[in-house]
C-alpha positions as a printed NumPy array, in Angstrom:
array([[-13.781,   1.057,  -1.341],
       [-11.986,   0.487,  -4.601],
       [-15.03 ,   2.044,  -6.556],
       [-14.888,   5.021,  -4.266],
       [-11.009,   5.239,  -4.873],
       [-11.695,   4.78 ,  -8.818],
       [-14.261,   7.676,  -8.842],
       [-11.921,   9.864,  -6.81 ],
       [-14.276,  10.346,  -4.004],
       [-12.831,  12.159,  -0.857],
       [-12.956,  10.826,   2.584],
       [-12.435,   7.462,   1.812],
       [-10.646,   4.145,   3.222],
       [ -8.307,   1.478,   2.257],
       [ -7.878,  -1.528,   4.733],
       [ -5.255,  -4.145,   3.99 ],
       [ -3.042,  -6.556,   5.356],
       [  0.808,  -6.319,   4.618],
       [  3.653,  -8.47 ,   5.119],
       [  7.275,  -8.168,   4.689],
       [  8.608, -11.211,   3.761],
       [ 12.542, -10.704,   5.006],
       [ 11.739,  -9.295,   8.171],
       [  8.516, -11.569,   8.941],
       [  6.595,  -8.827,  10.137],
       [  2.876,  -8.292,   9.197],
       [  0.528,  -5.437,   9.839],
       [ -3.3  ,  -4.546,   9.313],
       [ -3.343,  -1.165,   7.927],
       [ -6.163,   1.206,   7.179],
       [ -5.459,   4.297,   5.183],
       [ -7.926,   7.102,   4.781],
       [ -7.876,  10.103,   2.413],
       [-10.28 ,  13.258,   3.403],
       [-11.79 ,  15.704,   1.589],
       [ -8.611,  18.172,   1.864],
       [ -6.54 ,  15.494,   0.096],
       [ -4.56 ,  14.443,   3.181],
       [ -3.612,  10.843,   3.464],
       [ -3.218,   9.305,   6.901],
       [ -2.4  ,   5.664,   7.621],
       [ -3.104,   3.681,  11.266],
       [ -1.588,   0.198,  11.457],
       [ -1.201,  -2.467,  14.096],
       [  0.922,  -5.611,  14.08 ],
       [ -0.573,  -8.865,  13.347],
       [  0.688, -12.568,  13.446],
       [  2.061, -13.98 ,  10.34 ],
       [ -0.235, -16.849,  10.473],
       [ -3.259, -14.686,  10.566],
       [ -1.956, -12.775,   7.549],
       [ -1.553, -16.159,   5.623],
       [ -5.212, -17.172,   6.394],
       [ -6.415, -13.467,   5.911],
       [ -8.626, -13.656,   8.811],
       [ -9.037, -11.147,  11.652],
       [ -8.961, -11.624,  15.131],
       [-11.391,  -9.832,  17.586],
       [ -8.591,  -7.326,  18.218],
       [ -8.201,  -6.494,  14.462],
       [-11.865,  -6.461,  13.98 ],
       [-12.073,  -3.903,  16.893],
       [ -9.529,  -1.769,  15.184],
       [-11.244,  -1.76 ,  11.92 ],
       [-14.655,  -1.027,  13.723],
       [-13.027,   2.201,  15.59 ],
       [-10.967,   3.445,  12.671],
       [-13.65 ,   3.105,   9.834],
       [-17.5  ,   3.113,   9.048],
       [-17.174,  -0.442,   7.857],
       [-18.414,  -3.566,   9.774],
       [-15.352,  -6.069,   9.731],
       [-17.269,  -9.195,   9.448],
       [-18.771,  -8.015,   6.214],
       [-15.382,  -7.407,   4.689],
       [-13.883,  -9.91 ,   2.323],
       [-10.44 , -10.18 ,   0.96 ],
       [-10.675,  -9.391,  -2.93 ],
       [ -7.151,  -9.032,  -4.258],
       [ -3.689, -10.028,  -3.563],
       [ -0.624,  -8.704,  -4.927],
       [  2.966,  -9.495,  -4.835],
       [  6.046,  -7.697,  -5.751],
       [ 10.043,  -7.262,  -5.078],
       [ 10.923,  -4.058,  -3.6  ],
       [ 14.09 ,  -2.167,  -3.421],
       [ 14.234,   0.56 ,  -0.969],
       [ 17.019,   3.427,  -1.191],
       [ 17.444,   6.067,   1.412],
       [ 19.727,   9.143,   1.265],
       [ 22.205,   9.498,   3.731],
       [ 20.568,  12.397,   5.447],
       [ 17.196,  10.283,   5.667],
       [ 15.489,  13.192,   3.551],
       [ 14.288,  11.159,   0.624],
       [ 13.276,   7.717,   0.137],
       [ 12.881,   5.708,  -3.052],
       [ 10.975,   2.375,  -3.591],
       [ 11.186,   0.324,  -6.982],
       [  8.758,  -2.396,  -7.262],
       [  9.322,  -4.932,  -9.599],
       [  7.854,  -8.384, -10.547],
       [  4.261,  -7.479,  -9.928],
       [  1.668, -10.029,  -9.756],
       [ -1.972,  -9.735,  -8.893],
       [ -4.491, -12.364,  -7.849],
       [ -8.128, -12.432,  -7.7  ],
       [ -9.421, -13.805,  -4.687],
       [-12.796, -14.232,  -5.971],
       [-12.027, -16.396,  -8.958],
       [ -8.439, -17.27 ,  -8.353],
       [ -7.077, -15.932, -11.68 ],
       [ -3.411, -14.609, -11.445],
       [ -1.623, -12.128, -13.601],
       [  1.757, -10.859, -14.043],
       [  2.76 ,  -7.622, -15.071],
       [  5.813,  -7.914, -16.937],
       [  8.507,  -5.273, -17.678],
       [  6.851,  -2.713, -15.394],
       [  8.713,  -0.913, -12.466],
       [  6.724,   1.321, -10.077],
       [  8.871,   3.979,  -8.491],
       [  7.655,   5.991,  -5.607],
       [  9.719,   8.761,  -4.182],
       [  9.187,  10.583,  -0.861],
       [ 11.143,  13.357,   0.039],
       [ 10.927,  16.296,   2.712],
       [  9.601,  19.875,   1.376],
       [ 10.81 ,  21.072,  -2.058],
       [ 14.054,  19.108,  -1.793],
       [ 15.934,  18.618,  -4.891],
       [ 16.227,  14.955,  -5.773],
       [ 19.254,  13.486,  -7.404],
       [ 17.045,  10.34 ,  -8.346],
       [ 14.254,  12.63 ,  -9.831],
       [ 16.802,  14.596, -12.085],
       [ 18.   ,  11.096, -13.178],
       [ 14.779,   9.876, -14.183],
       [ 14.   ,  13.293, -15.961],
       [ 17.278,  12.675, -18.109],
       [ 16.087,   9.28 , -19.055],
       [ 12.752,  10.962, -19.965],
       [ 10.924,   8.961, -17.358],
       [  8.113,  11.307, -16.039],
       [  5.534,  10.462, -13.228],
       [  2.32 ,   8.996, -14.109],
       [ -0.347,   7.993, -12.21 ],
       [ -2.205,   4.784, -12.01 ]])
């Protein structure tokens, strides 16, 4: 799945377990990108203990089998990432900005962990061609969009 993403293949999948620490809510998510560049996400709630163990229940395996071409018993966790997130939402709920800091990633194959110091990942989501004040502010600071 990673190589398909890296090589910009279309009709690809991402399967991940995600946990929100403060709310103690966890999800199993399947993200797809089709050959028209459209992305969709399906998710189901999972128990926090399942998330910590990175084990799939029968229900979660069935979810993966129905929504992807992958057999769930052949999937193995590869990468764990941790970060602190700040979410900003405008009063009209037409724009959301997330700022991710303190990024750490860990290989679940060899156990090596790395911190990415000084990096802030900013993602902006907005309705239509909305003129974002936050985007204007970033432009003033000469902070331009980059892909990674």
